[in-house]
Coordinates of C-alpha atoms in Angstrom, one line a residue:
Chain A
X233 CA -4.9 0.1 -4.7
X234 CA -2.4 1.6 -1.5
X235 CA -1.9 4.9 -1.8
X236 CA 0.1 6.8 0.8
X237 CA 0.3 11.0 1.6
X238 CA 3.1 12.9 2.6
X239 CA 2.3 16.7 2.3
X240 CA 4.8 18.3 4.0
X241 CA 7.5 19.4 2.0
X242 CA 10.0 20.2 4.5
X243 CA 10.3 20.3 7.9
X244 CA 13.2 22.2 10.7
X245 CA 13.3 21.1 14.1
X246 CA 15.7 22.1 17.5
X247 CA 18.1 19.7 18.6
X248 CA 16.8 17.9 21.6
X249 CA 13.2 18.4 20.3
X250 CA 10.6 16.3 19.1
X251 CA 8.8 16.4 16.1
X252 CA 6.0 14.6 13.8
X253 CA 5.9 13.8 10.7
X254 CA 2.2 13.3 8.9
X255 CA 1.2 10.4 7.0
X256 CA -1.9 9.2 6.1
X257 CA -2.9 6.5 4.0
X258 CA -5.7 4.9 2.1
X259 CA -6.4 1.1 1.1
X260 CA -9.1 -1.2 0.7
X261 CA -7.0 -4.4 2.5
X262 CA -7.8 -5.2 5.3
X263 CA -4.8 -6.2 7.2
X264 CA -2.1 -4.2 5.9
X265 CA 1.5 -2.6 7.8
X266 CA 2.6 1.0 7.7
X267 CA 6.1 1.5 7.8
X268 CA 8.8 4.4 8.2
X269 CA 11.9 4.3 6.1
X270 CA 14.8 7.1 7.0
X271 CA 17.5 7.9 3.5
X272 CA 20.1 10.0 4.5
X273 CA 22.4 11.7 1.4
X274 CA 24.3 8.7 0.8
X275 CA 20.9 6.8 0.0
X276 CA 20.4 3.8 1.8
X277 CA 16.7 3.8 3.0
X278 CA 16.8 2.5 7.0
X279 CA 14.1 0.7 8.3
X280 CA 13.0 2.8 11.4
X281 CA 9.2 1.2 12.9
X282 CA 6.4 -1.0 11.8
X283 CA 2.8 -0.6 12.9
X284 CA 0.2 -3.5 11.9
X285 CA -2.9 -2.6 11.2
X286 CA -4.3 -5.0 13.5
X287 CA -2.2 -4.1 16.2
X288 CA -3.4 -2.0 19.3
X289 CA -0.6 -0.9 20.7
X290 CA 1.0 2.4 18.8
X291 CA 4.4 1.2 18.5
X292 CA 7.5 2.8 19.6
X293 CA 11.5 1.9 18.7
X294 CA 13.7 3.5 21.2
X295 CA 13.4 7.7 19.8
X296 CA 10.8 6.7 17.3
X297 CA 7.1 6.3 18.0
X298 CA 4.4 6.2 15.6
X299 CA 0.7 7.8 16.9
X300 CA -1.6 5.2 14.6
X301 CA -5.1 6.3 13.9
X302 CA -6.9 3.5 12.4
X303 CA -10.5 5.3 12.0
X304 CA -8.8 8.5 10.3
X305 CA -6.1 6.7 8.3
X306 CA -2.9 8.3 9.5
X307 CA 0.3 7.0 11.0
X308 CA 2.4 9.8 12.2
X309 CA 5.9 9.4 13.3
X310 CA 6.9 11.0 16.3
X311 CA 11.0 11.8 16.7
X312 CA 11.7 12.4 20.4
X313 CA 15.2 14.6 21.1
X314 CA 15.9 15.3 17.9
X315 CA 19.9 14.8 16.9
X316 CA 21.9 16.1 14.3
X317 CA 22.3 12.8 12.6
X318 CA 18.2 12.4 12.2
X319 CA 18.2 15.1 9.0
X320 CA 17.4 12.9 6.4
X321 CA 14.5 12.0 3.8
X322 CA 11.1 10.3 5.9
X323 CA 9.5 8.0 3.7
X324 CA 6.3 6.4 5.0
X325 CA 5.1 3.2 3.3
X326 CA 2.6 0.4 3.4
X327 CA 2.4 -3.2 2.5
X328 CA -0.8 -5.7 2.5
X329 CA -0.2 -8.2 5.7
X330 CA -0.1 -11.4 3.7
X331 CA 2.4 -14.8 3.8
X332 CA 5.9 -14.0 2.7
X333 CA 6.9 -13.8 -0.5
X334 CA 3.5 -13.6 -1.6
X335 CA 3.7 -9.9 -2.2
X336 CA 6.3 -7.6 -0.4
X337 CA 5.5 -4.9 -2.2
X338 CA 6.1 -1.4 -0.5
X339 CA 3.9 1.7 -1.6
X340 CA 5.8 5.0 -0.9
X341 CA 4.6 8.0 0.1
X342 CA 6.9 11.0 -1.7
X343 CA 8.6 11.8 1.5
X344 CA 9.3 14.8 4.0
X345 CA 12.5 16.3 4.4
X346 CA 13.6 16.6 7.6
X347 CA 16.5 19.6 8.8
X348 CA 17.9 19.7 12.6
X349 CA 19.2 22.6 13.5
X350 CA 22.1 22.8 16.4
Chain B
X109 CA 25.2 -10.6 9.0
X110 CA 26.3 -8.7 5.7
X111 CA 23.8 -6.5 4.5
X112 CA 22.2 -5.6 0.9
X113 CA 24.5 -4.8 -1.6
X114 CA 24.5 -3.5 -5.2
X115 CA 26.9 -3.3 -8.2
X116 CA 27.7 -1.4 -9.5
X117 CA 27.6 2.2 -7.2
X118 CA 27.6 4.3 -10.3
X119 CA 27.0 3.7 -13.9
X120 CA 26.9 6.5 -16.9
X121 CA 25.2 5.0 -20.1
X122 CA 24.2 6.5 -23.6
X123 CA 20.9 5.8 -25.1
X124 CA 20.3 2.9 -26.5
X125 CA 22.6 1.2 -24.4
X126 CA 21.4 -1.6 -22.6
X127 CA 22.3 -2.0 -18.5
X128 CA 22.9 -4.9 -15.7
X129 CA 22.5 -4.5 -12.2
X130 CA 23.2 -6.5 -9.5
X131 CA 21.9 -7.5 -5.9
X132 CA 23.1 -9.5 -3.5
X133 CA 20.1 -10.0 -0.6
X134 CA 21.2 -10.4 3.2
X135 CA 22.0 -14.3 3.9
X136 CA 18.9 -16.1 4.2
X137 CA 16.2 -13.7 2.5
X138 CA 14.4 -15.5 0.1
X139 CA 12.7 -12.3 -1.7
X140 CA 14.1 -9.5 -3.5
X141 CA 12.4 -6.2 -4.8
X142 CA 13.6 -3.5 -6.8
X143 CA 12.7 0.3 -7.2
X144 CA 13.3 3.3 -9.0
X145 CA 13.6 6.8 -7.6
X146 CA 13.8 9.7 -9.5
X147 CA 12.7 13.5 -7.9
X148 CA 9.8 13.7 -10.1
X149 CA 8.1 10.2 -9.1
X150 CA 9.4 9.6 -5.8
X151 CA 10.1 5.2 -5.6
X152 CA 8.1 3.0 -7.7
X153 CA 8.2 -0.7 -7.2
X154 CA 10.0 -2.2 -10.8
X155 CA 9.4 -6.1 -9.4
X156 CA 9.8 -9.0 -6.8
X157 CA 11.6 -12.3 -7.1
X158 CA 10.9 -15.0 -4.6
X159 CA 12.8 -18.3 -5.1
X160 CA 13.5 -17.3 -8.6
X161 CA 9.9 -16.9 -9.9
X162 CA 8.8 -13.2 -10.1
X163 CA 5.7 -13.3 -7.6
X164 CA 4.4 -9.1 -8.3
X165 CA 5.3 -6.7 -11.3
X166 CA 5.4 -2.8 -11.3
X167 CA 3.8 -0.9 -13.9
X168 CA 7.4 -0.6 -15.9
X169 CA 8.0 -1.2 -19.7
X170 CA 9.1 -4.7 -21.0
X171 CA 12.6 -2.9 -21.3
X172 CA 12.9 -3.8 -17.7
X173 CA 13.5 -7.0 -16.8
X174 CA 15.5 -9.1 -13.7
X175 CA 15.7 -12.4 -12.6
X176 CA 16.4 -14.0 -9.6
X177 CA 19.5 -17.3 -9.1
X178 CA 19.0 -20.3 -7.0
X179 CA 21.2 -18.6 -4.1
X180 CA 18.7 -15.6 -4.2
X181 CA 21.1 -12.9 -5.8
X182 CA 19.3 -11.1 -8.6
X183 CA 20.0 -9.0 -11.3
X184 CA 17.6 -6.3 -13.0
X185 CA 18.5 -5.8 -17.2
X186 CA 17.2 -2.5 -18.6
X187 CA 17.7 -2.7 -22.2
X188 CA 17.7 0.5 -24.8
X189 CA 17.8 2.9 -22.4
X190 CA 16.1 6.4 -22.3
X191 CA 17.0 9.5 -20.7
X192 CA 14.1 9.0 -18.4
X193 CA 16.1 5.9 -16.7
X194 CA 18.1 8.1 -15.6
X195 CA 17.4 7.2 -11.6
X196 CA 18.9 5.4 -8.0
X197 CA 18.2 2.2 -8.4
X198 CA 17.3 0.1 -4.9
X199 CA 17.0 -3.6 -4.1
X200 CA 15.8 -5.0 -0.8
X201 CA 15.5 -7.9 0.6
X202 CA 13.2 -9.8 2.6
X203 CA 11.7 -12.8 3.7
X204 CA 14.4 -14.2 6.3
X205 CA 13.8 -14.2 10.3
X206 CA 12.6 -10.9 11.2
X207 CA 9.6 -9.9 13.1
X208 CA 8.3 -7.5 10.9
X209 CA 9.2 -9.0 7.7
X210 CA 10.4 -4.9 6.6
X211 CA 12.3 -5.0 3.2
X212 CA 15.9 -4.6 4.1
X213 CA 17.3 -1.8 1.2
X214 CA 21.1 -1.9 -0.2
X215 CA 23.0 1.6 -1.0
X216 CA 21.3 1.4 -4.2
X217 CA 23.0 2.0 -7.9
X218 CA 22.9 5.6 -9.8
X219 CA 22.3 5.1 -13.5
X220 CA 22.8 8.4 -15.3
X221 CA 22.1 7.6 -18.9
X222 CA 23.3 10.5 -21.3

């Protein structure tokens, strides 16, 4: 079973300055993908990064960077100069890496809410 | 490319009362999931359609149900509805050309049952 944690109930950050939200994870697959969904007010959920278990690299999507640490099961997202528009609900999720439409299943973490203040 | 999209937006219901939703995937996505939010819960996966088999099941009651049609929209049926499905409602898609293969949500539908 995929279980993800999101323990941060709310977070405030400046304008202009970065911030990072936690996640950590646990699963017994072995080649999963961690993912960071963004729902603003009106409740769409926006697909912001992917990181694959496998990969190396931490990956990074123009102001969004995720710091992906394998060994202690956590995938942090990282929101450089912070805007007005990012205060929304972070949702970080994970799938099991396996052919398409075999399972697409997400499993949600319970989400951080995130405030910018001008 | 158009993206996701549900109808209806918003829907009141009494108990008892049974419920279709509808989802229309992005052109080409073979797979569509649905999920329930609620504040208490947070989202739960309800189930995933891939060329209209269901391929993956949430732990829902048999009041839920959906079904996928051969041009991939899908609808999800609650039938004698609680209080407790009270809830937003989301379908993604998936499955088409993307790198990542990341689920692809619609605005999602507010059931308020009463």
């Amino acid at each position: 079973a995929q279980k993800i944690t999101q323990t941060q109930p709310g977070m405030f950050v400046q304008e202009k300055e970065a911030v990072t939200l936690d996640c950590t994870y646990d699963t017994s697959d072995q080649s999963y993908g961690l993912f960071w969904y963004k729902q603003p007010s009106s409740g769409e959920m926006i697909f912001l990064i992917y990181q694959g278990s496998y990969d190396e690299q931490n990956a990074t999507e123009g102001r969004y960077s995720l710091n992906f640490q394998k060994a202690r099961k956590s995938a942090n997202l990282v929101i450089s100069a912070s805007q007005l528009g990012d205060s929304a609900m972070y949702f970080c999720a994970m799938r099991e890496d396996i052919p398409c439409g075999a399972n697409s299943k997400l499993t949600f973490g319970k989400g951080i809410t995130l405030s910018v203040r001008p | 490319k158009a993206g996701v999209t549900q109808t209806p937006r918003y829907l009141i219901k009494t108990r008892g009362q049974q419920v279709t939703l509808s989802c229309s995937p992005i052109s080409g996505h073979r797979s569509v999931s649905w999920y329930q939010q609620t504040p208490g819960q947070g989202l739960q996966f309800l189930f995933e359609y891939f060329s209209e088999t269901q391929r993956n099941k949430g732990n829902f009651p048999g009041r839920f149900s959906g079904r996928q049609f051969s041009n991939s929209r899908s609808e999800m049926n609650v039938s004698t509805l609680e209080l407790g499905d009270s809830a937003l409602y989301l379908c993604a898609s998936s499955c088409g050309d993307t790198v990542y293969n990341e689920q692809f949500f619609g605005p999602g539908t507010r059931l308020t049952v009463l």
